[in-house]
CSV table of C-alpha atoms and ligand atoms in Angstrom, one decimal:
chain,number,residue,atom,x,y,z
L,1,MET,CA,-12.3,-60.8,-5.4
L,2,GLU,CA,-12.4,-62.1,-1.9
L,3,ARG,CA,-14.7,-61.0,0.9
L,4,THR,CA,-11.7,-59.5,2.7
L,5,ASP,CA,-11.4,-57.0,-0.2
L,6,LEU,CA,-14.8,-55.6,0.6
L,7,MET,CA,-13.5,-52.4,2.0
L,8,THR,CA,-11.6,-51.5,-1.2
L,9,GLY,CA,-12.5,-49.7,-4.4
L,10,ILE,CA,-16.0,-49.8,-5.9
L,11,GLU,CA,-17.3,-52.1,-3.3
L,12,LYS,CA,-17.3,-49.2,-0.8
L,13,ASP,CA,-20.1,-47.5,-2.6
L,14,TRP,CA,-23.5,-49.1,-2.5
L,15,ASP,CA,-24.9,-47.6,-5.6
L,16,LYS,CA,-21.9,-48.7,-7.6
L,17,PHE,CA,-22.0,-52.1,-6.1
L,18,LEU,CA,-25.7,-52.5,-6.9
L,19,SER,CA,-25.0,-51.8,-10.5
L,20,LEU,CA,-22.4,-54.5,-10.9
L,21,PRO,CA,-23.4,-57.6,-12.9
L,22,ILE,CA,-24.5,-60.5,-10.6
L,23,SER,CA,-21.5,-62.6,-11.6
L,24,GLN,CA,-19.2,-60.0,-10.1
L,25,LYS,CA,-21.2,-59.7,-6.9
L,26,LEU,CA,-21.4,-63.4,-6.1
L,27,PRO,CA,-17.9,-63.7,-4.5
L,28,PHE,CA,-19.0,-61.1,-1.9
L,29,PHE,CA,-21.9,-63.3,-0.8
L,30,SER,CA,-20.0,-66.6,-0.6
L,31,LYS,CA,-17.4,-68.0,1.6
L,32,GLU,CA,-15.1,-71.0,1.1
L,33,ASN,CA,-17.1,-72.2,-1.8
L,34,ARG,CA,-20.4,-72.0,0.1
L,35,ILE,CA,-23.3,-69.7,-0.2
L,36,TYR,CA,-22.9,-67.3,2.7
L,37,ASP,CA,-25.7,-64.7,2.0
L,38,CYS,CA,-28.5,-66.2,0.0
L,39,LEU,CA,-29.9,-63.4,-2.1
L,40,PHE,CA,-30.4,-64.4,-5.7
L,41,ALA,CA,-31.6,-67.5,-7.5
L,42,GLN,CA,-28.5,-67.2,-9.7
L,43,GLN,CA,-26.4,-68.4,-6.7
L,44,PHE,CA,-27.5,-71.9,-7.1
L,45,ASP,CA,-26.0,-74.2,-9.8
L,46,ARG,CA,-27.0,-77.7,-10.7
L,47,GLN,CA,-24.5,-79.3,-8.4
L,48,SER,CA,-25.5,-77.2,-5.3
L,49,LEU,CA,-29.2,-77.8,-6.0
L,50,SER,CA,-28.7,-81.5,-6.2
L,51,HIS,CA,-26.6,-81.4,-3.0
L,52,LEU,CA,-29.2,-79.4,-1.1
L,53,PHE,CA,-32.0,-81.8,-2.3
L,54,SER,CA,-30.0,-84.8,-0.9
L,55,VAL,CA,-29.5,-82.9,2.4
L,56,ALA,CA,-33.2,-82.1,2.6
L,57,ASP,CA,-34.2,-85.7,1.7
L,58,THR,CA,-31.9,-87.2,4.3
L,59,LEU,CA,-32.9,-84.8,7.0
L,60,ARG,CA,-36.6,-85.3,6.5
L,61,LYS,CA,-36.2,-89.0,6.6
L,62,PHE,CA,-34.1,-89.4,9.8
L,63,THR,CA,-36.0,-86.8,11.7
L,64,LYS,CA,-39.1,-89.0,11.6
L,65,LYS,CA,-37.6,-90.8,14.6
L,66,LYS,CA,-37.0,-89.1,18.0
L,67,GLU,CA,-33.3,-89.9,18.0
L,68,GLY,CA,-32.9,-88.5,14.5
L,69,MET,CA,-34.7,-85.3,15.5
L,70,ASP,CA,-32.6,-85.0,18.6
L,71,PHE,CA,-29.5,-85.3,16.5
L,72,ALA,CA,-30.8,-82.7,14.0
L,73,SER,CA,-31.6,-80.2,16.8
L,74,SER,CA,-28.2,-80.6,18.3
L,75,LEU,CA,-26.5,-79.6,15.1
L,76,LEU,CA,-26.8,-75.8,15.4
L,77,SER,CA,-28.0,-75.4,18.9
L,78,HIS,CA,-25.2,-72.9,19.5
L,79,LYS,CA,-26.7,-70.5,16.9
L,80,ARG,CA,-29.3,-67.8,17.0
L,81,ALA,CA,-31.3,-66.3,14.1
L,82,MET,CA,-33.4,-63.2,13.7
L,83,LEU,CA,-36.4,-63.3,11.4
L,84,TYR,CA,-37.1,-59.8,10.2
L,85,PHE,CA,-40.3,-60.1,8.2
L,86,VAL,CA,-41.8,-56.7,7.7
L,87,GLN,CA,-44.0,-57.7,4.7
L,88,PRO,CA,-47.0,-60.1,5.0
L,89,SER,CA,-45.9,-63.8,5.2
L,90,THR,CA,-47.3,-67.0,6.4
L,91,ARG,CA,-45.5,-69.9,4.7
L,92,THR,CA,-42.1,-68.4,4.2
L,93,PHE,CA,-42.0,-67.1,7.8
L,94,LEU,CA,-43.3,-70.3,9.4
L,95,SER,CA,-41.2,-72.6,7.2
L,96,PHE,CA,-38.0,-70.7,8.0
L,97,LEU,CA,-38.9,-70.6,11.7
L,98,ASN,CA,-39.5,-74.3,11.8
L,99,ALA,CA,-36.4,-75.0,9.7
L,100,CYS,CA,-34.4,-73.2,12.3
L,101,HIS,CA,-36.0,-75.1,15.1
L,102,ILE,CA,-35.4,-78.5,13.4
L,103,LEU,CA,-31.7,-77.6,13.4
L,104,GLY,CA,-31.8,-76.4,17.0
L,105,ILE,CA,-31.3,-72.7,16.1
L,106,LYS,CA,-32.9,-70.3,18.6
L,107,THR,CA,-35.0,-67.6,17.0
L,108,GLY,CA,-36.2,-64.1,17.5
L,109,GLU,CA,-38.6,-62.2,15.2
L,110,ILE,CA,-39.7,-58.7,14.2
L,111,ARG,CA,-42.8,-58.7,12.0
L,112,ASP,CA,-43.8,-55.1,12.2
L,113,THR,CA,-41.6,-52.0,12.1
L,114,SER,CA,-44.0,-50.3,14.5
L,115,THR,CA,-42.7,-52.5,17.2
L,116,SER,CA,-39.0,-51.6,16.6
L,117,SER,CA,-37.0,-48.4,17.0
L,118,GLU,CA,-37.7,-47.6,13.4
L,119,LEU,CA,-40.7,-45.9,14.8
L,120,LYS,CA,-38.4,-43.6,16.7
L,121,GLY,CA,-36.7,-42.6,13.4
L,122,GLU,CA,-33.9,-45.2,13.3
L,123,THR,CA,-33.1,-46.1,9.7
L,124,PRO,CA,-33.9,-49.7,8.7
L,125,GLU,CA,-30.1,-50.1,7.9
L,126,ASP,CA,-29.2,-49.3,11.5
L,127,THR,CA,-32.0,-51.6,12.8
L,128,VAL,CA,-30.7,-54.6,10.9
L,129,ARG,CA,-27.1,-53.7,11.9
L,130,THR,CA,-28.3,-54.0,15.5
L,131,PHE,CA,-29.5,-57.5,14.9
L,132,SER,CA,-26.0,-58.6,14.0
L,133,SER,CA,-24.9,-57.7,17.5
L,134,TYR,CA,-27.2,-60.3,18.9
L,135,VAL,CA,-27.6,-63.1,16.4
L,136,ASP,CA,-25.7,-65.3,14.0
L,137,MET,CA,-28.0,-65.1,11.0
L,138,ILE,CA,-30.7,-62.8,9.6
L,139,ILE,CA,-33.5,-64.1,7.6
L,140,MET,CA,-35.6,-61.3,6.1
L,141,ARG,CA,-38.5,-60.2,3.9
L,142,HIS,CA,-38.8,-56.6,3.0
L,143,PRO,CA,-41.0,-54.7,0.6
L,144,ALA,CA,-38.2,-52.4,-0.8
L,145,PRO,CA,-36.4,-53.7,-3.8
L,146,ASN,CA,-32.8,-54.6,-3.2
L,147,PHE,CA,-33.1,-53.9,0.6
L,148,VAL,CA,-32.1,-57.5,1.5
L,149,GLU,CA,-29.0,-57.3,-0.7
L,150,LYS,CA,-28.1,-53.9,0.8
L,151,THR,CA,-28.4,-55.5,4.3
L,152,ALA,CA,-26.0,-58.3,3.3
L,153,TRP,CA,-23.6,-55.8,1.7
L,154,LEU,CA,-23.7,-53.6,4.8
L,155,MET,CA,-23.3,-56.5,7.1
L,156,ASN,CA,-20.2,-57.8,5.2
L,157,ARG,CA,-18.6,-54.4,5.8
L,158,THR,CA,-19.0,-54.6,9.6
L,159,ASN,CA,-16.6,-56.3,12.0
L,160,ARG,CA,-19.3,-58.8,12.9
L,161,PRO,CA,-20.8,-60.0,9.6
L,162,VAL,CA,-23.6,-62.6,9.8
L,163,PRO,CA,-25.2,-64.4,6.9
L,164,VAL,CA,-28.4,-62.9,5.4
L,165,ILE,CA,-31.1,-64.9,3.7
L,166,ASN,CA,-33.6,-63.3,1.4
L,167,GLY,CA,-37.1,-64.4,2.2
L,168,GLY,CA,-38.6,-62.2,-0.6
L,169,SER,CA,-37.4,-58.7,-1.5
L,170,GLY,CA,-39.6,-56.3,-3.3
L,171,LYS,CA,-40.8,-57.5,-6.7
L,172,ASP,CA,-37.4,-58.8,-7.8
L,173,GLN,CA,-36.4,-62.1,-6.2
L,174,HIS,CA,-37.5,-64.9,-3.9
L,175,PRO,CA,-34.6,-67.3,-4.2
L,176,THR,CA,-35.6,-69.8,-1.5
L,177,GLN,CA,-39.1,-70.1,-3.0
L,178,ALA,CA,-37.4,-71.0,-6.3
L,179,LEU,CA,-35.3,-73.5,-4.4
L,180,LEU,CA,-38.3,-75.2,-2.9
L,181,ASP,CA,-40.1,-75.1,-6.2
L,182,VAL,CA,-37.3,-76.9,-8.0
L,183,TYR,CA,-37.1,-79.3,-5.0
L,184,THR,CA,-40.8,-80.0,-5.6
L,185,LEU,CA,-40.1,-80.6,-9.3
L,186,HIS,CA,-37.2,-82.9,-8.4
L,187,ARG,CA,-39.4,-85.0,-6.0
L,188,SER,CA,-42.3,-85.1,-8.3
L,189,PHE,CA,-40.3,-86.2,-11.4
L,190,ASP,CA,-38.0,-88.6,-9.5
L,191,GLY,CA,-35.0,-86.4,-10.0
L,192,ASN,CA,-35.6,-86.0,-13.8
L,193,ILE,CA,-36.2,-82.3,-14.4
L,194,ASP,CA,-34.4,-82.2,-17.7
L,195,GLY,CA,-36.6,-82.0,-20.7
L,196,LYS,CA,-39.7,-80.8,-18.9
L,197,THR,CA,-42.1,-78.1,-20.0
L,198,ILE,CA,-43.0,-75.6,-17.3
L,199,ALA,CA,-46.0,-73.3,-17.7
L,200,MET,CA,-46.1,-70.2,-15.5
L,201,VAL,CA,-49.5,-68.6,-15.2
L,202,GLY,CA,-50.9,-65.3,-13.9
L,203,ASP,CA,-49.1,-62.2,-12.8
L,204,LEU,CA,-45.7,-62.8,-14.3
L,205,LYS,CA,-44.9,-59.1,-14.3
L,206,ARG,CA,-45.0,-58.5,-10.6
L,207,GLY,CA,-44.6,-61.9,-9.1
L,208,ARG,CA,-41.1,-62.5,-7.8
L,209,THR,CA,-41.5,-66.2,-7.5
L,210,VAL,CA,-41.7,-66.8,-11.3
L,211,ARG,CA,-38.7,-64.5,-11.9
L,212,SER,CA,-36.5,-66.5,-9.5
L,213,LEU,CA,-37.8,-69.8,-10.8
L,214,SER,CA,-37.0,-68.8,-14.4
L,215,TYR,CA,-33.4,-68.1,-13.4
L,216,LEU,CA,-33.2,-71.5,-11.7
L,217,MET,CA,-34.4,-73.4,-14.7
L,218,LYS,CA,-31.2,-72.5,-16.5
L,219,ASN,CA,-29.6,-75.3,-14.5
L,220,TYR,CA,-31.5,-78.0,-16.3
L,221,LYS,CA,-31.3,-79.3,-19.9
L,222,ASN,CA,-33.9,-78.9,-22.6
L,223,ILE,CA,-36.4,-77.0,-20.5
L,224,LYS,CA,-39.2,-75.3,-22.3
L,225,LEU,CA,-41.1,-72.4,-20.5
L,226,ILE,CA,-44.6,-71.3,-21.4
L,227,PHE,CA,-45.6,-67.9,-20.0
L,228,ILE,CA,-49.4,-67.7,-19.8
L,229,SER,CA,-50.9,-64.3,-18.8
L,230,PRO,CA,-52.9,-61.4,-20.0
L,231,LYS,CA,-50.7,-58.9,-21.8
L,232,GLU,CA,-50.9,-56.5,-18.9
L,233,PHE,CA,-49.1,-59.0,-16.7
L,234,ALA,CA,-46.6,-60.4,-19.2
L,235,MET,CA,-43.1,-61.5,-18.0
L,236,GLU,CA,-40.6,-58.6,-17.8
L,237,LYS,CA,-38.1,-58.1,-20.5
L,238,ASP,CA,-35.0,-58.7,-18.3
L,239,ILE,CA,-36.1,-62.3,-17.7
L,240,LEU,CA,-36.9,-62.9,-21.4
L,241,ASP,CA,-33.4,-61.5,-22.3
L,242,PHE,CA,-31.9,-63.8,-19.7
L,243,LEU,CA,-33.6,-66.8,-21.3
L,244,ASN,CA,-32.6,-65.8,-24.8
L,245,LYS,CA,-29.0,-65.3,-23.7
L,246,HIS,CA,-28.9,-68.8,-22.3
L,247,ASN,CA,-30.7,-70.4,-25.3
L,248,MET,CA,-33.7,-71.4,-23.2
L,249,PRO,CA,-36.8,-71.8,-25.4
L,250,PHE,CA,-39.9,-70.1,-24.2
L,251,TYR,CA,-43.1,-68.7,-25.6
L,252,GLU,CA,-45.7,-66.2,-24.3
L,253,THR,CA,-49.4,-66.8,-24.8
L,254,ASP,CA,-52.8,-65.7,-23.5
L,255,ASN,CA,-54.4,-69.0,-24.4
L,256,PHE,CA,-54.6,-70.7,-21.0
L,257,GLU,CA,-56.1,-74.0,-22.0
L,258,GLU,CA,-53.7,-74.5,-24.9
L,259,GLY,CA,-50.7,-73.6,-22.7
L,260,ILE,CA,-51.5,-75.8,-19.7
L,261,SER,CA,-52.3,-78.8,-21.9
L,262,GLN,CA,-48.7,-79.0,-23.0
L,263,ALA,CA,-47.1,-78.6,-19.6
L,264,ASP,CA,-45.5,-81.1,-17.3
L,265,ALA,CA,-45.7,-78.6,-14.5
L,266,ILE,CA,-48.3,-75.8,-14.2
L,267,TYR,CA,-47.1,-73.0,-11.9
L,268,MET,CA,-50.2,-70.9,-11.0
L,269,THR,CA,-49.7,-67.5,-9.3
L,270,ARG,CA,-51.7,-64.8,-7.6
L,271,ILE,CA,-52.4,-61.3,-9.0
L,272,GLN,CA,-50.1,-59.1,-7.0
L,273,ASP,CA,-52.6,-56.2,-6.4
L,274,GLU,CA,-50.7,-54.8,-3.5
L,275,HIS,CA,-48.2,-53.3,-5.9
L,276,ASP,CA,-51.0,-51.5,-7.8
L,277,LYS,CA,-51.4,-47.9,-6.4
L,278,SER,CA,-53.4,-46.7,-9.4
L,279,GLY,CA,-56.0,-49.5,-9.3
L,280,GLU,CA,-55.5,-50.0,-13.1
L,281,SER,CA,-54.5,-53.6,-12.9
L,282,LYS,CA,-57.5,-54.5,-10.8
L,283,LYS,CA,-59.6,-53.9,-13.9
L,284,VAL,CA,-57.8,-56.7,-15.9
L,285,ASP,CA,-60.1,-59.7,-16.4
L,286,ILE,CA,-58.2,-62.7,-15.2
L,287,SER,CA,-61.0,-65.2,-15.2
L,288,ALA,CA,-59.6,-67.0,-18.3
L,289,PHE,CA,-56.4,-67.7,-16.3
L,290,GLU,CA,-57.9,-69.6,-13.4
L,291,PHE,CA,-57.5,-73.3,-13.0
L,292,LYS,CA,-61.0,-74.8,-12.8
L,293,THR,CA,-62.0,-78.3,-12.0
L,294,LYS,CA,-62.8,-78.9,-15.6
L,295,HIS,CA,-59.2,-78.2,-16.6
L,296,LEU,CA,-58.1,-81.4,-14.8
L,297,LYS,CA,-59.3,-83.2,-17.9
L,298,ILE,CA,-57.2,-81.4,-20.4
L,299,ILE,CA,-53.8,-81.4,-18.6
L,300,LYS,CA,-51.3,-84.3,-19.0
L,301,GLN,CA,-51.9,-87.4,-16.9
L,302,LYS,CA,-48.7,-86.9,-15.0
L,303,ALA,CA,-48.6,-83.1,-15.0
L,304,ILE,CA,-48.3,-81.4,-11.6
L,305,ILE,CA,-50.0,-78.3,-10.4
L,306,MET,CA,-48.0,-75.9,-8.3
L,307,HIS,CA,-48.6,-72.6,-6.6
L,308,PRO,CA,-46.4,-70.6,-4.2
L,309,LEU,CA,-49.6,-69.7,-2.2
L,310,PRO,CA,-51.5,-67.9,-0.9
L,311,ARG,CA,-54.2,-68.7,-3.4
L,312,ARG,CA,-57.2,-66.6,-4.1
L,313,THR,CA,-59.4,-67.6,-7.0
L,314,GLU,CA,-56.6,-69.0,-9.2
L,315,ILE,CA,-57.3,-72.7,-8.4
L,316,ASP,CA,-60.7,-74.1,-7.6
L,317,ILE,CA,-60.8,-75.7,-4.1
L,318,PRO,CA,-61.9,-79.2,-5.4
L,319,VAL,CA,-58.7,-79.4,-7.5
L,320,ASP,CA,-56.9,-80.0,-4.1
L,321,GLU,CA,-58.3,-83.6,-4.2
L,322,ASP,CA,-56.5,-84.5,-7.4
L,323,PRO,CA,-53.2,-86.3,-6.9
L,324,ARG,CA,-51.6,-83.9,-9.4
L,325,ALA,CA,-52.2,-80.9,-7.0
L,326,MET,CA,-48.8,-80.4,-5.5
L,327,TYR,CA,-49.1,-77.1,-3.7
L,328,TRP,CA,-49.6,-78.4,-0.2
L,329,ARG,CA,-46.7,-80.7,-0.5
L,330,GLN,CA,-44.7,-77.9,-2.1
L,331,GLU,CA,-45.2,-75.7,1.0
L,332,ARG,CA,-44.0,-78.5,3.2
L,333,ASN,CA,-41.0,-79.1,1.0
L,334,GLY,CA,-40.2,-75.5,1.7
L,335,MET,CA,-39.4,-76.2,5.3
L,336,TRP,CA,-37.0,-79.0,4.4
L,337,ALA,CA,-35.3,-77.1,1.6
L,338,ARG,CA,-34.8,-74.1,3.8
L,339,ALA,CA,-33.4,-76.3,6.6
L,340,ALA,CA,-31.0,-77.8,4.1
L,341,LEU,CA,-29.9,-74.4,3.0
L,342,ILE,CA,-29.3,-73.1,6.5
L,343,ALA,CA,-27.4,-76.3,7.4
L,344,HIS,CA,-25.3,-75.7,4.3
L,345,ILE,CA,-24.5,-72.1,5.2
L,346,PHE,CA,-23.4,-73.2,8.7
L,347,SER,CA,-21.5,-76.2,7.3
L,348,ALA,CA,-23.7,-78.7,9.1
L,349,ASP,CA,-24.8,-80.4,5.8
L,350,GLY,CA,-21.9,-82.9,5.8
L,351,GLN,CA,-23.0,-84.2,9.2
L,352,ILE,CA,-26.6,-84.6,8.0
L,353,LEU,CA,-25.5,-86.6,5.0
L,354,LYS,CA,-23.3,-88.9,7.2
L,355,TYR,CA,-26.0,-89.6,9.8
L,356,LYS,CA,-26.9,-93.3,10.0
Y,401,LIG,C1,-45.2,-65.5,-2.6
Y,401,LIG,C2,-44.5,-64.2,-2.3
Y,401,LIG,O1,-44.5,-63.7,-1.2
Y,401,LIG,O2,-43.9,-63.7,-3.2
Y,401,LIG,N1,-45.6,-66.2,-1.5
Y,401,LIG,C3,-44.8,-67.0,-0.8
Y,401,LIG,O3,-43.7,-66.7,-0.4
Y,401,LIG,N2,-45.2,-68.3,-0.6
Y,401,LIG,C4,-46.2,-65.4,-3.6
Y,401,LIG,C5,-47.4,-64.5,-3.4
Y,401,LIG,O4,-47.4,-63.8,-2.4
Y,401,LIG,O5,-48.3,-64.4,-4.2
């Protein structure tokens, strides 16, 4: 099905569209073999990941020099983007903002619905439709599940569609975080991600980053996943079903030390208390799932420690000094990975790769 068929049949009805399997939705969100709207981690395959990593690597290298940066910022200087981030964000917002600026894209932002006409009763759908009258791309983070997807769906049905990038929607997906996470694995393991054991630790139930990362790992061979959490925060069944369907071995444990000692990458996460209206999950004791300085002795010599950040008590501050602590580099990788993705969406990636 092509994007031009959007106005026909089932695709007219949002609820019906939402219930379609991802594989059937993907054509609506791509254009001429490129990602157009970036909404789900399942949109990336091994080839596109490897391509985006080359674009990110090339871009970060040549922009070290002024003439390289001048070239990069001329690439998309005719484009404007709106960053609509109505859920707390530091890194994702700043890295997208700076990724746009590296490519010369002019940016506007809304970070609080109380400053937009939503306060006058305008629906969020109308508000985002308004953006498309003024800009060429919408990058958004929203607390409501599927809202970013709905925006892209709506936008594609207007006469001025603009690409939409998901900077985190509800509890379900955070595809560009997964992109930068895998880019970090790629850089840390010299391009050899196949065969690695990845431990994900903490709030696997409500964390969207570990969900998107689990989907992305399907693109690599002989990956083993270890899910380490208290049972209250265990990984959701839909992800476990996905892993089983794709013959990806995993196991779940509440034994933190045993789990992390086997891993090549340890992906720590924060307890997502903001989703807890009842206060029940705040009572769960998570002290046995925190990375203390003493744990540096039991992990593999070449293991890396990752975290999407922000961190609370999951990782002791002195761990930052260890060369295996990768989270600060991981957040910087985010800016380059996102710049590569935006360049790809606007077909500027070829020029980046050709730059001498
Ligand atoms: C994550 C998020 O927002 O889901 N943060 C991020 O984007 N770097 C993880 C979190 O908030 O714990």
